[in-house]
PDB file of C-alpha atoms in Angstrom:
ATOM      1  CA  UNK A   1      -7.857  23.743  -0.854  1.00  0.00           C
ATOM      2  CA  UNK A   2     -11.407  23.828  -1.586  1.00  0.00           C
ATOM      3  CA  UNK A   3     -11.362  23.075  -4.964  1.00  0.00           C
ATOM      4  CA  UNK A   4     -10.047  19.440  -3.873  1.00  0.00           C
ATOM      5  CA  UNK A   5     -11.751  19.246  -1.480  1.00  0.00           C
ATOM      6  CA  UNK A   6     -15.271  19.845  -3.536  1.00  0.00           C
ATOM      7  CA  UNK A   7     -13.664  17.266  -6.069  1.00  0.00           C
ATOM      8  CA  UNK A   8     -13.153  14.598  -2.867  1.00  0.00           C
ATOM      9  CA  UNK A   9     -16.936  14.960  -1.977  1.00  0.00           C
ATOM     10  CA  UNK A  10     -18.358  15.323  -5.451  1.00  0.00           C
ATOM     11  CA  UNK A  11     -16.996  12.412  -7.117  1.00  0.00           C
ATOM     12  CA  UNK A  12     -18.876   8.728  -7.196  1.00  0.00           C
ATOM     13  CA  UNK A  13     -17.353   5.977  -5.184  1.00  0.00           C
ATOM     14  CA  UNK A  14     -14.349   4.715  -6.000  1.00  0.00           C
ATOM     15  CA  UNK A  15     -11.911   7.167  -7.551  1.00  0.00           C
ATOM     16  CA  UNK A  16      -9.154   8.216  -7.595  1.00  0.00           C
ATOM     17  CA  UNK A  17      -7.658  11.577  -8.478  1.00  0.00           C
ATOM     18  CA  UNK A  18      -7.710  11.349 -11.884  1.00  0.00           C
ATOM     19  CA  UNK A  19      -9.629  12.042 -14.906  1.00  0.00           C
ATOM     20  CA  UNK A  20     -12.188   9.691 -16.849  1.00  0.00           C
ATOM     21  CA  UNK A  21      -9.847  11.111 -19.672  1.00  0.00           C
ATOM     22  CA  UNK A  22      -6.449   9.727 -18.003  1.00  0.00           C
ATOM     23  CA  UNK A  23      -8.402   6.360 -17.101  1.00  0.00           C
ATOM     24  CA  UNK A  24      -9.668   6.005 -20.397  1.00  0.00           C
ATOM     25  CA  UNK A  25      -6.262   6.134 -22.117  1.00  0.00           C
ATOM     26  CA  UNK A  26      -4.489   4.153 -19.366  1.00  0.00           C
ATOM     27  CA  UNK A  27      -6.894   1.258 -20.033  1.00  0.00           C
ATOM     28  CA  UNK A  28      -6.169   1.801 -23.390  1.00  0.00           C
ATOM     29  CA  UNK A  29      -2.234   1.500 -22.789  1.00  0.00           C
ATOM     30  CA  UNK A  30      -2.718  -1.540 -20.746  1.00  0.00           C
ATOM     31  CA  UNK A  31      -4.657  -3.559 -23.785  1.00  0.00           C
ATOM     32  CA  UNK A  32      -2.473  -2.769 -26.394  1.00  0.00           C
ATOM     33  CA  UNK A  33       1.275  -4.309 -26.674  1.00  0.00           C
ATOM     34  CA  UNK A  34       3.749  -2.276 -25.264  1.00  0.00           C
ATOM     35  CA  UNK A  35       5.625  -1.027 -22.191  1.00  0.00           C
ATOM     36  CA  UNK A  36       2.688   0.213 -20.260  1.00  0.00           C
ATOM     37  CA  UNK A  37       1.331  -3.155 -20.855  1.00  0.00           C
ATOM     38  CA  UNK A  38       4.367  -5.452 -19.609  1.00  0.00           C
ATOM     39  CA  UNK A  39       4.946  -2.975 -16.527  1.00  0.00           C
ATOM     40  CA  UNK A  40       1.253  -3.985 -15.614  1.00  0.00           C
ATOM     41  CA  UNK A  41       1.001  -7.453 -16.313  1.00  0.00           C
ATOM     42  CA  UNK A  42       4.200  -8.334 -14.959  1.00  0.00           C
ATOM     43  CA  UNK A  43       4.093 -11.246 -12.402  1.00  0.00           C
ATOM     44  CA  UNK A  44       5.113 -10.930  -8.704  1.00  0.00           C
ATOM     45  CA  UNK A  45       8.940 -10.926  -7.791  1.00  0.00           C
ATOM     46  CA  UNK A  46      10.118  -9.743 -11.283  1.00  0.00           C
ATOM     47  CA  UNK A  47      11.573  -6.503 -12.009  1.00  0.00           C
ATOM     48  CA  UNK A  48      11.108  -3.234 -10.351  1.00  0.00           C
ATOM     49  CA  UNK A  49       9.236  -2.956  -6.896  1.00  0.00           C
ATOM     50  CA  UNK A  50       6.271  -2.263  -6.959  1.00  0.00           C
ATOM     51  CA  UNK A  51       6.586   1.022  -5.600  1.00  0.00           C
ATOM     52  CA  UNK A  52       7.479   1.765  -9.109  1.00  0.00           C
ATOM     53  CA  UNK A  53       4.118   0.949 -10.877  1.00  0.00           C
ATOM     54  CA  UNK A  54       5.079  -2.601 -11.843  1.00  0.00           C
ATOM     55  CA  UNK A  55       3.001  -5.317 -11.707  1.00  0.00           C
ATOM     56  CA  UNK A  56       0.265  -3.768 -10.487  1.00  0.00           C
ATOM     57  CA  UNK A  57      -1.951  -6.399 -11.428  1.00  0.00           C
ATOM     58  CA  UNK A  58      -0.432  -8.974  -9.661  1.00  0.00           C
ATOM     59  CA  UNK A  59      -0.112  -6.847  -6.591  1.00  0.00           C
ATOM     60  CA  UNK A  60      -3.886  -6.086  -6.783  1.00  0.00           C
ATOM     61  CA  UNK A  61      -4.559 -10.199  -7.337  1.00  0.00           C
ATOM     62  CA  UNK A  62      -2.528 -10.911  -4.411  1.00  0.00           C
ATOM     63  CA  UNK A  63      -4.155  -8.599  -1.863  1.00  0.00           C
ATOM     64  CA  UNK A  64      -7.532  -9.830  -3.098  1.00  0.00           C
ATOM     65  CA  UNK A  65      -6.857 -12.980  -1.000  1.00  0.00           C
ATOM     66  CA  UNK A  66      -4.761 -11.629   1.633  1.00  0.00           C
ATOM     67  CA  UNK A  67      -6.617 -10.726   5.344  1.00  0.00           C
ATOM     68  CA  UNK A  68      -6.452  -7.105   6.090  1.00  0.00           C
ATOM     69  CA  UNK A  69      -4.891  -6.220   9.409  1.00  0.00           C
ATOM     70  CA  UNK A  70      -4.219  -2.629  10.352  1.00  0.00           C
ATOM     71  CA  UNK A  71      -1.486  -2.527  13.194  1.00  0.00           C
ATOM     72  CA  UNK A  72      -2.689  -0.381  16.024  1.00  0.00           C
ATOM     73  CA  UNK A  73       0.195   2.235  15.843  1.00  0.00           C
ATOM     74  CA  UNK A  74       3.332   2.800  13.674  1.00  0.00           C
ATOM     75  CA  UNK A  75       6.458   4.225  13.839  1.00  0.00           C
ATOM     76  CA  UNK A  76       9.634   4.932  11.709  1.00  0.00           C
ATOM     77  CA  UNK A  77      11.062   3.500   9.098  1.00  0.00           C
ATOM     78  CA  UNK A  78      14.453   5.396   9.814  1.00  0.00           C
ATOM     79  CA  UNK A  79      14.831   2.933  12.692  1.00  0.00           C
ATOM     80  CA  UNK A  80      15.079  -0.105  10.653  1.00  0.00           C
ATOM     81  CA  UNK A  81      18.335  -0.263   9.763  1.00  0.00           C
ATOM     82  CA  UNK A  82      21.741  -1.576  11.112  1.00  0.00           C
ATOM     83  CA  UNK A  83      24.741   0.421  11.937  1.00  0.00           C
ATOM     84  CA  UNK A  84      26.231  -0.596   8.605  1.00  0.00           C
ATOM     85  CA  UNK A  85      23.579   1.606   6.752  1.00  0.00           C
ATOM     86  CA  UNK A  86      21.617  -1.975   5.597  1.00  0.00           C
ATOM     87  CA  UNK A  87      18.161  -2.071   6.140  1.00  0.00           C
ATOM     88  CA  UNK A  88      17.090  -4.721   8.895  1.00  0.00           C
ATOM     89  CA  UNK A  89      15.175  -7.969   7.451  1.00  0.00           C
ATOM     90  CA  UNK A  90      11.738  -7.430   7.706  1.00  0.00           C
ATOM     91  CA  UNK A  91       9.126 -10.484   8.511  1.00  0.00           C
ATOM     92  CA  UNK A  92       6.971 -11.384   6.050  1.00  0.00           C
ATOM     93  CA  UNK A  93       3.762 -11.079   7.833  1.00  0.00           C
ATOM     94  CA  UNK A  94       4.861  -7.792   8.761  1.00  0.00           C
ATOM     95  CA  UNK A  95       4.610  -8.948  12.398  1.00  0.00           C
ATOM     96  CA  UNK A  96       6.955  -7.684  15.814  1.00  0.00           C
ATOM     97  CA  UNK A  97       9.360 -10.319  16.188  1.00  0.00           C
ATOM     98  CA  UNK A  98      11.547 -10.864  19.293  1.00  0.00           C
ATOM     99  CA  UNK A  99      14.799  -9.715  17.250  1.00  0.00           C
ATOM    100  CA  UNK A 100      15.717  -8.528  13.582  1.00  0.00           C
ATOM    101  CA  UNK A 101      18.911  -9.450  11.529  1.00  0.00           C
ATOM    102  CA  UNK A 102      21.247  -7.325   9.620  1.00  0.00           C
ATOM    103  CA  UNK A 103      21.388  -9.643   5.831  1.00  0.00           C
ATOM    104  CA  UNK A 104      24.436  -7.792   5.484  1.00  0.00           C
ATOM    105  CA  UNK A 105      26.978  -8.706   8.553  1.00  0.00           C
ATOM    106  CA  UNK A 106      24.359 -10.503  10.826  1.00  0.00           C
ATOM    107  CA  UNK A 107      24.174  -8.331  13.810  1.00  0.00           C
ATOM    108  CA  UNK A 108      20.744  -8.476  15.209  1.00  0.00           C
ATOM    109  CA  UNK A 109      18.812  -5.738  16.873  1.00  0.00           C
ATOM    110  CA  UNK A 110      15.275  -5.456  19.307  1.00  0.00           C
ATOM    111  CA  UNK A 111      13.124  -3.398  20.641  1.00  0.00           C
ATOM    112  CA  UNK A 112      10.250  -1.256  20.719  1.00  0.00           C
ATOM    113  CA  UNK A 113      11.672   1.189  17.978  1.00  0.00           C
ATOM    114  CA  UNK A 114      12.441  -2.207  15.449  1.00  0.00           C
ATOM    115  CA  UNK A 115       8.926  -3.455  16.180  1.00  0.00           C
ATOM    116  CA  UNK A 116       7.042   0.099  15.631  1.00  0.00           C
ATOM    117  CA  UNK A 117       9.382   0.641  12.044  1.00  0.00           C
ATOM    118  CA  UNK A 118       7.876  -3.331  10.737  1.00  0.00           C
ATOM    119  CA  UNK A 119       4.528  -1.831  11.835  1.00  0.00           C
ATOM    120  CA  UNK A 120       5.772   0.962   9.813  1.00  0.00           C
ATOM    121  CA  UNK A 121       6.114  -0.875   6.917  1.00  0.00           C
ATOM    122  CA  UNK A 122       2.892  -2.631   7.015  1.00  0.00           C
ATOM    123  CA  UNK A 123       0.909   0.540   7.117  1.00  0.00           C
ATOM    124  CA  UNK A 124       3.131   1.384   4.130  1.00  0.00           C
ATOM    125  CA  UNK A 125       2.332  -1.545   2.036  1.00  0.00           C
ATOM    126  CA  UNK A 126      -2.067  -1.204   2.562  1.00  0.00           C
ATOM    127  CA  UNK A 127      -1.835   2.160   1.602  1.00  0.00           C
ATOM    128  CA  UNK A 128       0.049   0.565  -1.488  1.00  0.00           C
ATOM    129  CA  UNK A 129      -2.565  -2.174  -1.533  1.00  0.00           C
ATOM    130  CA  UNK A 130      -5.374  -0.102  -1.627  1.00  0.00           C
ATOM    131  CA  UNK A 131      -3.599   2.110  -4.585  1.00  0.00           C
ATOM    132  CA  UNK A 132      -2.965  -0.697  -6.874  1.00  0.00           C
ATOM    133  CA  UNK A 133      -6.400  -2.065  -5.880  1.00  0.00           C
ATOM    134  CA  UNK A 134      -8.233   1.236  -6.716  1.00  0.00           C
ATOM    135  CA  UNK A 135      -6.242   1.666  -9.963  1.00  0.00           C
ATOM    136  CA  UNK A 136      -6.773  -2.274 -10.997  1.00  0.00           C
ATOM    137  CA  UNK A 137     -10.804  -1.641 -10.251  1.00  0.00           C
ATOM    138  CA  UNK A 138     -10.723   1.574 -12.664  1.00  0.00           C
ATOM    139  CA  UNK A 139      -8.631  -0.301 -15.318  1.00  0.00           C
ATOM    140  CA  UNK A 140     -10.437  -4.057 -15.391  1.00  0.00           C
ATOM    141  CA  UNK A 141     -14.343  -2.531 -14.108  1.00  0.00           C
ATOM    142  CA  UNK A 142     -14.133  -5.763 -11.808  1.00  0.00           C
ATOM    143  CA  UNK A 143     -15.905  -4.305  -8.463  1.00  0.00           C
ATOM    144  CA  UNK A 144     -13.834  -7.403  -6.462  1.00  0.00           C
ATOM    145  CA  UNK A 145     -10.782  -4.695  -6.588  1.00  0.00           C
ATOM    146  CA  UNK A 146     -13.252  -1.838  -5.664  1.00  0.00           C
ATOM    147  CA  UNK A 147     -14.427  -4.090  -2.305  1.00  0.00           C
ATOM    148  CA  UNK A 148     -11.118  -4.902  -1.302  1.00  0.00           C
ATOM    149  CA  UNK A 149      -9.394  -1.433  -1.593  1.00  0.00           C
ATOM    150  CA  UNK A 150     -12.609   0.045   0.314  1.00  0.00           C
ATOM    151  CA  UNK A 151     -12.527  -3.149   3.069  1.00  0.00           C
ATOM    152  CA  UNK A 152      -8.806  -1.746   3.748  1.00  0.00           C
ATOM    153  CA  UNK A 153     -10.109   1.901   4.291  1.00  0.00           C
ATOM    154  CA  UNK A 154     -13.198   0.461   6.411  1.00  0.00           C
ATOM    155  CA  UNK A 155     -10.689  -1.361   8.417  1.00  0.00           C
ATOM    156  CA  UNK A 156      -8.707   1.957   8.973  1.00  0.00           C
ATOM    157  CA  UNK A 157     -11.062   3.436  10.232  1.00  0.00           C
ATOM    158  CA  UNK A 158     -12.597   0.814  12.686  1.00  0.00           C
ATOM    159  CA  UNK A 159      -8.941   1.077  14.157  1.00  0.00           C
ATOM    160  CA  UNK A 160      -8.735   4.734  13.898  1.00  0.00           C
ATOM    161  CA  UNK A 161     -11.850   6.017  14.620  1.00  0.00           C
ATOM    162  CA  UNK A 162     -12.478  10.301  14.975  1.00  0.00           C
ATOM    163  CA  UNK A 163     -10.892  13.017  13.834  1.00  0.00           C
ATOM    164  CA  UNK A 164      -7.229  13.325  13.357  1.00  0.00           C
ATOM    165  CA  UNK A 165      -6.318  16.909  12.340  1.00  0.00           C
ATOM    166  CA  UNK A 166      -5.518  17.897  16.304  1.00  0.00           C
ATOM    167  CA  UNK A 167      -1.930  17.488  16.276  1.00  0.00           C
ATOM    168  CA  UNK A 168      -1.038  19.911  19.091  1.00  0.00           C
TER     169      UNK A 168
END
């Protein structure tokens, strides 16, 4: 409640929800051999996803050269997957296409729904872009990682612009 929310509107620009305490001794992690260290140097397509706090460097390097665009709407995920229970191949510019296939027995599906779940997706990996962003800035101090995580909220909110608590 209002605790956070003094915390959200007290802190300097960037943070994250964390303490200088918990930043200090993940940077420390990170420079010293170990597991903490391979998890975050680890190079694109190796491993774990990176929903799972692997290569977070890597992800942060490759979103500092990638073009931000927010999709005008979304949808749901849920809808993204073929009667068999795989999930549908998803483009990888995260763009509607005119049909998706199932890598698993090749049936192919369209549509509105398939198009809003990709769009889906993409809003799902900036918010993870502007995570591993945020986290890289706080780890290396390199302000490039700062200016790209805050050019994906800026773009947010260009595309959604006013409040968005009215739900009713």
């Amino acid at each position: 409640g209002k605790d956070l929310e003094h915390a959200v509107q007290s802190a300097t620009r960037p943070f994250l929800l964390l303490t200088e305490n918990e930043l200090a001794d993940l940077r420390c992690a990170v420079k010293r051999s170990g597991p903490k260290r391979d998890a975050y140097l680890q190079p694109l397509g190796q491993g774990d996803s990176e929903y799972s706090g692997a290569g977070v460097l890597a992800i942060a390097g490759k979103w500092l050269n990638t073009s931000i665009r927010v999709p005008q709407r979304g949808g749901h995920a849920h809808h993204f997957f073929c009667d068999c229970g795989t999930q549908l191949t998803l483009p990888a510019d995260m763009l509607p296409r005119p049909e998706y296939s199932c890598p698993a027995c090749g049936k192919t599906f369209s549509g509105e729904r398939y198009d809003d779940a990709v769009r889906c997706f993409h809003h799902h990996q900036l918010a993870n872009a502007a995570l591993h962003l945020a986290l890289v800035y706080h780890i290396e101090q390199d302000r490039k990682y700062a200016d790209k995580a805050a050019n994906i909220l800026l773009k947010y909110a260009a595309v959604y612009p006013g409040p968005h608590t009215n739900h009713l």
